[in-house]
Amino acid sequence: MSEMTRAPEKRKTIFSGIQPSGTLTLGNYIGALRNFARLQDDYDCIFCVVDEHAITVRQNPADLRRRCLELAAIYIASGIDPEKNLIYCQSHVSAHAELAWILNCFTYMGELSRMTQFKAKSAAHADNINAGLFTYPVLMAADILLYQTDLVPVGVDQKQHLELCRDIAIRFNGVYGDVFTVPEGYIPKVGAKIMSLQDPTRKMSKSDPEETFISLLDGPDTIRRKLKRAVTDSDASIRFDPENKPGVSNLLSIMSALGAGEISALETEFEGLGYGELKSRAADCVIAALEPLQAEFRRLIADKAYLQGVINASAEKAGYLANKTLRKVQKKVGFAAR
Ligand code: TYM
């Protein structure tokens, strides 16, 4: 076929979501957010503020409302173009909850009981092990499958949820024909799991104490202080060895992910130097990466009307796309015609 007659290829779809449940961390940024803007030129992208997921843990309503708009601003400040991509709140598109209900009926209790995040969260919130916490991965599957998503950029902690999503899609398609696109994960090679600064054998998490993570909105002095106090080891050599040197390896991963070069090149560069130097250079990298994002965030958050306009317009377009899939699913399972 000549160039002139070849049908334009349909661009593939990306979907990802972040919970507005606290300050975003450097882990969220490196594992997920910074990849979103990089992928936007080659895909149709849909980025969601997953507020329905957030209420599986108790939230203060005023804080949650504020954080939803802040997360929309952070998406834009990270470089995602709101003119070309969709940035919206999950609760504004009711198809998410509706598809989740249907998919609940195609997911087994055994599968959900095996989810490590459920086990961890129910241990952390033993007074509130609600059914939403249990069926959380089904809502996530609905988010993804509603948009016939091809690729889901996430950190490695979401891999198990993504695999369940694929299993649900394959199961549903097996019964009703090809209804859903079966999505692939996009997990970065470096930085898919940024570790806590105080216990580098644990994931950096926004629900842990302040000194364990770097917030996307931390100022330069705070970033320097937190990195200076980051737990390392007593071996005094700068090598990438996550098993035996998790703290040092974490700092090398952070730097490499933020563009300081390959990890092997960093190891050579730091030969004979001490941890003080490593921490100070890591702080330089983090500050340089976050400063432009923070400046843009401050500018955007001052214009609430603009942000509201973006999430409203995106929700309308997302709703249209989502309803196309939802109607098809409803018909397949046998709900009456409308
Ligand atoms: P959430 O809000 O916990 O995290 C958002 C994204 O950040 C990644 N991430 C990390 N990456 C590297 N190192 C870390 N320490 C780190 N901590 C978090 C997460 O992997 C995630 O990509 N269930 C999801 C939200 C969600 C979703 C979806 C994602 C709901 N629906 C559909 C993709 C597609 C979550 O709780 O992410």
GROMACS .gro file of C-alpha atoms and ligand atoms in nm:
model
  375
    1MET     CA    1   0.000   0.000   0.000
    2SER     CA    2   0.134   0.347  -0.078
    3GLU     CA    3   0.174   0.610   0.192
    4MET     CA    4  -0.130   0.791   0.050
    5THR     CA    5  -0.374   0.502   0.073
    6ARG     CA    6  -0.266   0.353   0.407
    7ALA     CA    7  -0.534   0.404   0.670
    8PRO     CA    8  -0.407   0.615   0.962
    9GLU     CA    9  -0.320   0.383   1.249
   10LYS     CA   10  -0.535   0.426   1.555
   11ARG     CA   11  -0.321   0.552   1.840
   12LYS     CA   12  -0.299   0.325   2.138
   13THR     CA   13  -0.455   0.424   2.469
   14ILE     CA   14  -0.282   0.479   2.801
   15PHE     CA   15  -0.469   0.492   3.132
   16SER     CA   16  -0.327   0.550   3.476
   17GLY     CA   17  -0.449   0.676   3.809
   18ILE     CA   18  -0.312   0.818   4.131
   19GLN     CA   19  -0.495   0.838   4.464
   20PRO     CA   20  -0.552   1.187   4.607
   21SER     CA   21  -0.496   1.045   4.952
   22GLY     CA   22  -0.198   1.246   5.075
   23THR     CA   23   0.104   1.435   4.953
   24LEU     CA   24   0.252   1.270   4.648
   25THR     CA   25   0.599   1.131   4.705
   26LEU     CA   26   0.916   1.107   4.502
   27GLY     CA   27   0.819   0.739   4.461
   28ASN     CA   28   0.492   0.832   4.287
   29TYR     CA   29   0.686   1.073   4.069
   30ILE     CA   30   0.966   0.838   3.963
   31GLY     CA   31   0.759   0.519   3.943
   32ALA     CA   32   0.463   0.667   3.760
   33LEU     CA   33   0.403   1.039   3.711
   34ARG     CA   34   0.721   1.140   3.528
   35ASN     CA   35   0.661   0.866   3.270
   36PHE     CA   36   0.314   0.995   3.189
   37ALA     CA   37   0.431   1.315   3.023
   38ARG     CA   38   0.696   1.122   2.828
   39LEU     CA   39   0.437   0.890   2.676
   40GLN     CA   40   0.185   1.156   2.577
   41ASP     CA   41   0.323   1.214   2.226
   42ASP     CA   42   0.275   0.855   2.120
   43TYR     CA   43  -0.051   0.759   2.288
   44ASP     CA   44  -0.399   0.887   2.366
   45CYS     CA   45  -0.365   0.936   2.740
   46ILE     CA   46  -0.621   0.933   3.018
   47PHE     CA   47  -0.506   1.028   3.368
   48CYS     CA   48  -0.745   0.989   3.654
   49VAL     CA   49  -0.764   1.128   4.008
   50VAL     CA   50  -0.894   0.811   4.173
   51ASP     CA   51  -1.099   0.963   4.454
   52GLU     CA   52  -1.324   0.655   4.481
   53HIS     CA   53  -1.020   0.443   4.558
   54ALA     CA   54  -0.909   0.697   4.819
   55ILE     CA   55  -1.219   0.651   5.038
   56THR     CA   56  -1.131   0.285   5.105
   57VAL     CA   57  -0.937   0.454   5.388
   58ARG     CA   58  -1.114   0.727   5.593
   59GLN     CA   59  -1.058   1.074   5.449
   60ASN     CA   60  -1.137   1.418   5.580
   61PRO     CA   61  -1.390   1.546   5.320
   62ALA     CA   62  -1.250   1.900   5.293
   63ASP     CA   63  -0.894   1.767   5.255
   64LEU     CA   64  -0.998   1.511   4.995
   65ARG     CA   65  -1.180   1.776   4.788
   66ARG     CA   66  -0.875   2.005   4.799
   67ARG     CA   67  -0.632   1.725   4.714
   68CYS     CA   68  -0.834   1.622   4.407
   69LEU     CA   69  -0.781   1.964   4.251
   70GLU     CA   70  -0.419   1.967   4.367
   71LEU     CA   71  -0.356   1.633   4.197
   72ALA     CA   72  -0.507   1.766   3.874
   73ALA     CA   73  -0.262   2.058   3.905
   74ILE     CA   74   0.028   1.819   3.968
   75TYR     CA   75  -0.058   1.617   3.659
   76ILE     CA   76  -0.044   1.934   3.451
   77ALA     CA   77   0.265   2.067   3.630
   78SER     CA   78   0.448   1.741   3.550
   79GLY     CA   79   0.416   1.827   3.184
   80ILE     CA   80   0.095   1.652   3.079
   81ASP     CA   81  -0.082   1.870   2.824
   82PRO     CA   82  -0.449   1.900   2.928
   83GLU     CA   83  -0.545   2.004   2.575
   84LYS     CA   84  -0.432   1.671   2.434
   85ASN     CA   85  -0.496   1.432   2.724
   86LEU     CA   86  -0.777   1.372   2.969
   87ILE     CA   87  -0.728   1.465   3.336
   88TYR     CA   88  -1.039   1.406   3.545
   89CYS     CA   89  -1.183   1.273   3.871
   90GLN     CA   90  -1.303   0.913   3.888
   91SER     CA   91  -1.621   1.005   4.077
   92HIS     CA   92  -1.727   1.236   3.790
   93VAL     CA   93  -1.767   0.940   3.554
   94SER     CA   94  -2.023   0.704   3.703
   95ALA     CA   95  -1.935   0.427   3.457
   96HIS     CA   96  -1.635   0.337   3.679
   97ALA     CA   97  -1.853   0.230   3.969
   98GLU     CA   98  -2.108   0.066   3.739
   99LEU     CA   99  -1.854  -0.148   3.556
  100ALA     CA  100  -1.684  -0.233   3.885
  101TRP     CA  101  -2.012  -0.385   4.006
  102ILE     CA  102  -2.040  -0.607   3.701
  103LEU     CA  103  -1.675  -0.710   3.722
  104ASN     CA  104  -1.721  -0.794   4.091
  105CYS     CA  105  -1.941  -1.075   3.966
  106PHE     CA  106  -1.650  -1.205   3.757
  107THR     CA  107  -1.386  -1.193   4.030
  108TYR     CA  108  -1.329  -1.458   4.294
  109MET     CA  109  -1.290  -1.403   4.667
  110GLY     CA  110  -0.977  -1.619   4.656
  111GLU     CA  111  -0.815  -1.390   4.398
  112LEU     CA  112  -0.885  -1.081   4.604
  113SER     CA  113  -0.765  -1.243   4.926
  114ARG     CA  114  -0.425  -1.301   4.767
  115MET     CA  115  -0.362  -0.930   4.696
  116THR     CA  116  -0.062  -0.817   4.898
  117GLN     CA  117  -0.184  -0.456   4.911
  118PHE     CA  118  -0.510  -0.572   5.071
  119LYS     CA  119  -0.317  -0.767   5.331
  120ALA     CA  120  -0.090  -0.470   5.405
  121LYS     CA  121  -0.373  -0.215   5.417
  122SER     CA  122  -0.597  -0.430   5.633
  123ALA     CA  123  -0.309  -0.475   5.876
  124ALA     CA  124  -0.251  -0.097   5.881
  125HIS     CA  125  -0.624  -0.016   5.922
  126ALA     CA  126  -0.739  -0.305   6.136
  127ASP     CA  127  -1.032  -0.099   6.269
  128ASN     CA  128  -1.170  -0.041   5.917
  129ILE     CA  129  -1.130  -0.349   5.697
  130ASN     CA  130  -1.420  -0.251   5.473
  131ALA     CA  131  -1.550  -0.432   5.165
  132GLY     CA  132  -1.422  -0.149   4.943
  133LEU     CA  133  -1.068  -0.219   5.054
  134PHE     CA  134  -1.122  -0.581   4.952
  135THR     CA  135  -1.276  -0.511   4.610
  136TYR     CA  136  -1.042  -0.218   4.539
  137PRO     CA  137  -0.858  -0.407   4.258
  138VAL     CA  138  -1.190  -0.466   4.079
  139LEU     CA  139  -1.256  -0.092   4.063
  140MET     CA  140  -0.904  -0.050   3.930
  141ALA     CA  141  -0.975  -0.314   3.663
  142ALA     CA  142  -1.292  -0.123   3.569
  143ASP     CA  143  -1.093   0.202   3.540
  144ILE     CA  144  -0.856   0.042   3.294
  145LEU     CA  145  -1.097  -0.174   3.094
  146LEU     CA  146  -1.354   0.103   3.040
  147TYR     CA  147  -1.118   0.280   2.801
  148GLN     CA  148  -0.997  -0.024   2.604
  149THR     CA  149  -0.656   0.061   2.744
  150ASP     CA  150  -0.344  -0.083   2.579
  151LEU     CA  151  -0.080   0.032   2.827
  152VAL     CA  152  -0.085   0.112   3.200
  153PRO     CA  153   0.221   0.298   3.335
  154VAL     CA  154   0.260   0.216   3.705
  155GLY     CA  155   0.520   0.138   3.970
  156VAL     CA  156   0.594  -0.223   4.051
  157ASP     CA  157   0.362  -0.227   4.355
  158GLN     CA  158   0.064  -0.222   4.116
  159LYS     CA  159   0.180  -0.520   3.911
  160GLN     CA  160  -0.032  -0.772   4.098
  161HIS     CA  161  -0.345  -0.557   4.054
  162LEU     CA  162  -0.270  -0.524   3.686
  163GLU     CA  163  -0.233  -0.898   3.646
  164LEU     CA  164  -0.571  -0.946   3.813
  165CYS     CA  165  -0.718  -0.690   3.572
  166ARG     CA  166  -0.583  -0.891   3.279
  167ASP     CA  167  -0.726  -1.213   3.425
  168ILE     CA  168  -1.069  -1.054   3.466
  169ALA     CA  169  -1.060  -0.920   3.108
  170ILE     CA  170  -0.956  -1.257   2.966
  171ARG     CA  171  -1.224  -1.435   3.171
  172PHE     CA  172  -1.497  -1.194   3.056
  173ASN     CA  173  -1.383  -1.212   2.693
  174GLY     CA  174  -1.382  -1.592   2.719
  175VAL     CA  175  -1.754  -1.588   2.801
  176TYR     CA  176  -1.880  -1.301   2.581
  177GLY     CA  177  -1.631  -1.258   2.296
  178ASP     CA  178  -1.374  -0.983   2.256
  179VAL     CA  179  -1.526  -0.707   2.467
  180PHE     CA  180  -1.215  -0.577   2.643
  181THR     CA  181  -0.864  -0.497   2.524
  182VAL     CA  182  -0.627  -0.689   2.751
  183PRO     CA  183  -0.383  -0.425   2.880
  184GLU     CA  184  -0.008  -0.444   2.930
  185GLY     CA  185   0.182  -0.280   3.215
  186TYR     CA  186   0.453  -0.024   3.162
  187ILE     CA  187   0.690  -0.048   3.456
  188PRO     CA  188   1.011   0.159   3.442
  189LYS     CA  189   1.344  -0.030   3.442
  190VAL     CA  190   1.497   0.202   3.700
  191GLY     CA  191   1.289   0.345   3.985
  192ALA     CA  192   0.986   0.112   3.971
  193LYS     CA  193   1.009   0.086   4.349
  194ILE     CA  194   1.163   0.377   4.536
  195MET     CA  195   1.229   0.282   4.896
  196SER     CA  196   1.170   0.456   5.229
  197LEU     CA  197   1.457   0.683   5.336
  198GLN     CA  198   1.443   0.550   5.691
  199ASP     CA  199   1.383   0.180   5.618
  200PRO     CA  200   1.512   0.111   5.268
  201THR     CA  201   1.369  -0.241   5.269
  202ARG     CA  202   1.019  -0.088   5.256
  203LYS     CA  203   0.849   0.103   4.972
  204MET     CA  204   0.846   0.483   5.004
  205SER     CA  205   0.484   0.558   5.091
  206LYS     CA  206   0.276   0.869   5.153
  207SER     CA  207   0.104   0.701   5.446
  208ASP     CA  208   0.433   0.659   5.639
  209PRO     CA  209   0.588   0.924   5.869
  210GLU     CA  210   0.718   1.245   5.712
  211GLU     CA  211   1.094   1.175   5.739
  212THR     CA  212   1.064   0.851   5.540
  213PHE     CA  213   0.962   1.016   5.213
  214ILE     CA  214   1.027   1.320   4.998
  215SER     CA  215   0.709   1.503   4.910
  216LEU     CA  216   0.679   1.644   4.558
  217LEU     CA  217   0.624   1.980   4.721
  218ASP     CA  218   0.916   1.973   4.968
  219GLY     CA  219   1.146   2.276   4.945
  220PRO     CA  220   1.523   2.243   4.881
  221ASP     CA  221   1.622   2.261   5.250
  222THR     CA  222   1.379   1.989   5.349
  223ILE     CA  223   1.494   1.768   5.061
  224ARG     CA  224   1.858   1.812   5.168
  225ARG     CA  225   1.779   1.742   5.531
  226LYS     CA  226   1.577   1.426   5.457
  227LEU     CA  227   1.842   1.288   5.222
  228LYS     CA  228   2.123   1.371   5.462
  229ARG     CA  229   1.946   1.161   5.726
  230ALA     CA  230   1.867   0.877   5.486
  231VAL     CA  231   1.965   0.539   5.628
  232THR     CA  232   2.263   0.380   5.448
  233ASP     CA  233   2.505   0.122   5.594
  234SER     CA  234   2.846   0.100   5.756
  235ASP     CA  235   3.033  -0.048   5.461
  236ALA     CA  236   3.132   0.290   5.311
  237SER     CA  237   3.147   0.180   4.947
  238ILE     CA  238   2.911   0.310   4.682
  239ARG     CA  239   2.781   0.006   4.495
  240PHE     CA  240   2.441  -0.093   4.358
  241ASP     CA  241   2.344  -0.399   4.559
  242PRO     CA  242   1.977  -0.377   4.667
  243GLU     CA  243   2.001  -0.695   4.874
  244ASN     CA  244   2.298  -0.597   5.092
  245LYS     CA  245   2.305  -0.218   5.047
  246PRO     CA  246   1.939  -0.115   5.008
  247GLY     CA  247   1.987   0.246   5.122
  248VAL     CA  248   2.280   0.325   4.894
  249SER     CA  249   2.113   0.141   4.603
  250ASN     CA  250   1.798   0.344   4.656
  251LEU     CA  251   1.991   0.672   4.630
  252LEU     CA  252   2.165   0.550   4.314
  253SER     CA  253   1.828   0.450   4.162
  254ILE     CA  254   1.680   0.789   4.244
  255MET     CA  255   1.970   0.970   4.079
  256SER     CA  256   1.975   0.747   3.774
  257ALA     CA  257   1.598   0.774   3.727
  258LEU     CA  258   1.628   1.152   3.745
  259GLY     CA  259   1.878   1.161   3.460
  260ALA     CA  260   2.216   1.149   3.637
  261GLY     CA  261   2.330   0.861   3.413
  262GLU     CA  262   2.340   0.482   3.417
  263ILE     CA  263   2.384   0.321   3.758
  264SER     CA  264   2.714   0.159   3.652
  265ALA     CA  265   2.849   0.500   3.544
  266LEU     CA  266   2.744   0.647   3.880
  267GLU     CA  267   2.927   0.367   4.062
  268THR     CA  268   3.246   0.456   3.875
  269GLU     CA  269   3.193   0.827   3.931
  270PHE     CA  270   3.157   0.779   4.307
  271GLU     CA  271   3.454   0.545   4.349
  272GLY     CA  272   3.652   0.653   4.654
  273LEU     CA  273   3.390   0.911   4.758
  274GLY     CA  274   3.184   0.898   5.075
  275TYR     CA  275   2.813   0.878   5.155
  276GLY     CA  276   2.805   1.250   5.236
  277GLU     CA  277   2.893   1.328   4.877
  278LEU     CA  278   2.641   1.074   4.746
  279LYS     CA  279   2.361   1.225   4.954
  280SER     CA  280   2.448   1.577   4.857
  281ARG     CA  281   2.454   1.490   4.485
  282ALA     CA  282   2.128   1.298   4.520
  283ALA     CA  283   1.975   1.610   4.677
  284ASP     CA  284   2.098   1.823   4.384
  285CYS     CA  285   1.927   1.585   4.140
  286VAL     CA  286   1.597   1.575   4.331
  287ILE     CA  287   1.586   1.953   4.377
  288ALA     CA  288   1.662   2.014   4.008
  289ALA     CA  289   1.386   1.772   3.905
  290LEU     CA  290   1.120   1.904   4.142
  291GLU     CA  291   1.178   2.281   4.130
  292PRO     CA  292   1.019   2.343   3.787
  293LEU     CA  293   0.725   2.117   3.877
  294GLN     CA  294   0.673   2.306   4.204
  295ALA     CA  295   0.683   2.647   4.036
  296GLU     CA  296   0.427   2.536   3.779
  297PHE     CA  297   0.213   2.379   4.053
  298ARG     CA  298   0.204   2.707   4.248
  299ARG     CA  299   0.100   2.896   3.936
  300LEU     CA  300  -0.176   2.648   3.851
  301ILE     CA  301  -0.320   2.605   4.199
  302ALA     CA  302  -0.383   2.979   4.215
  303ASP     CA  303  -0.626   2.940   3.924
  304LYS     CA  304  -0.895   2.708   4.055
  305ALA     CA  305  -1.141   2.805   3.780
  306TYR     CA  306  -0.897   2.687   3.513
  307LEU     CA  307  -0.838   2.355   3.692
  308GLN     CA  308  -1.210   2.303   3.740
  309GLY     CA  309  -1.258   2.371   3.368
  310VAL     CA  310  -0.998   2.106   3.278
  311ILE     CA  311  -1.146   1.833   3.497
  312ASN     CA  312  -1.502   1.913   3.388
  313ALA     CA  313  -1.424   1.906   3.016
  314SER     CA  314  -1.214   1.591   3.053
  315ALA     CA  315  -1.483   1.414   3.256
  316GLU     CA  316  -1.734   1.479   2.981
  317LYS     CA  317  -1.508   1.327   2.715
  318ALA     CA  318  -1.405   1.039   2.941
  319GLY     CA  319  -1.771   0.972   3.020
  320TYR     CA  320  -1.850   0.942   2.652
  321LEU     CA  321  -1.571   0.687   2.594
  322ALA     CA  322  -1.646   0.495   2.912
  323ASN     CA  323  -2.017   0.468   2.838
  324LYS     CA  324  -1.947   0.310   2.500
  325THR     CA  325  -1.774   0.019   2.675
  326LEU     CA  326  -2.023   0.009   2.960
  327ARG     CA  327  -2.325  -0.015   2.727
  328LYS     CA  328  -2.160  -0.298   2.537
  329VAL     CA  329  -2.089  -0.486   2.859
  330GLN     CA  330  -2.444  -0.431   2.990
  331LYS     CA  331  -2.585  -0.570   2.667
  332LYS     CA  332  -2.351  -0.870   2.673
  333VAL     CA  333  -2.449  -0.971   3.026
  334GLY     CA  334  -2.817  -0.945   2.938
  335PHE     CA  335  -2.946  -0.621   3.089
  336ALA     CA  336  -3.266  -0.500   2.923
  337ALA     CA  337  -3.241  -0.262   2.627
  338ARG     CA  338  -3.291   0.108   2.706
  339TYM     P1  339  -0.101   0.507   4.424
  339TYM     O1  340  -0.186   0.628   4.434
  339TYM     O2  341  -0.066   0.435   4.549
  339TYM     O3  342   0.034   0.541   4.350
  339TYM     C1  343   0.034   0.609   4.225
  339TYM     C2  344   0.145   0.553   4.137
  339TYM     O4  345   0.272   0.568   4.201
  339TYM     C3  346   0.340   0.443   4.201
  339TYM     N1  347   0.420   0.436   4.325
  339TYM     C4  348   0.552   0.412   4.328
  339TYM     N2  349   0.642   0.389   4.231
  339TYM     C5  350   0.771   0.368   4.268
  339TYM     N3  351   0.813   0.372   4.397
  339TYM     C6  352   0.726   0.394   4.498
  339TYM     N4  353   0.768   0.398   4.625
  339TYM     C7  354   0.589   0.416   4.467
  339TYM     N5  355   0.477   0.442   4.539
  339TYM     C8  356   0.376   0.452   4.451
  339TYM     C9  357   0.230   0.338   4.200
  339TYM     O5  358   0.278   0.215   4.150
  339TYM    C10  359   0.128   0.402   4.108
  339TYM     O6  360   0.162   0.379   3.972
  339TYM     N6  361  -0.422   0.155   4.271
  339TYM    C11  362  -0.340   0.266   4.228
  339TYM    C12  363  -0.418   0.376   4.162
  339TYM    C13  364  -0.505   0.333   4.049
  339TYM    C14  365  -0.462   0.299   3.919
  339TYM    C15  366  -0.580   0.267   3.847
  339TYM    C16  367  -0.338   0.293   3.858
  339TYM    C17  368  -0.641   0.321   4.053
  339TYM     N7  369  -0.686   0.282   3.929
  339TYM    C18  370  -0.576   0.227   3.714
  339TYM    C19  371  -0.332   0.252   3.725
  339TYM    C20  372  -0.450   0.221   3.654
  339TYM    C21  373  -0.269   0.324   4.350
  339TYM     O7  374  -0.311   0.308   4.460
  339TYM     O8  375  -0.164   0.404   4.320
   0.00000   0.00000   0.00000
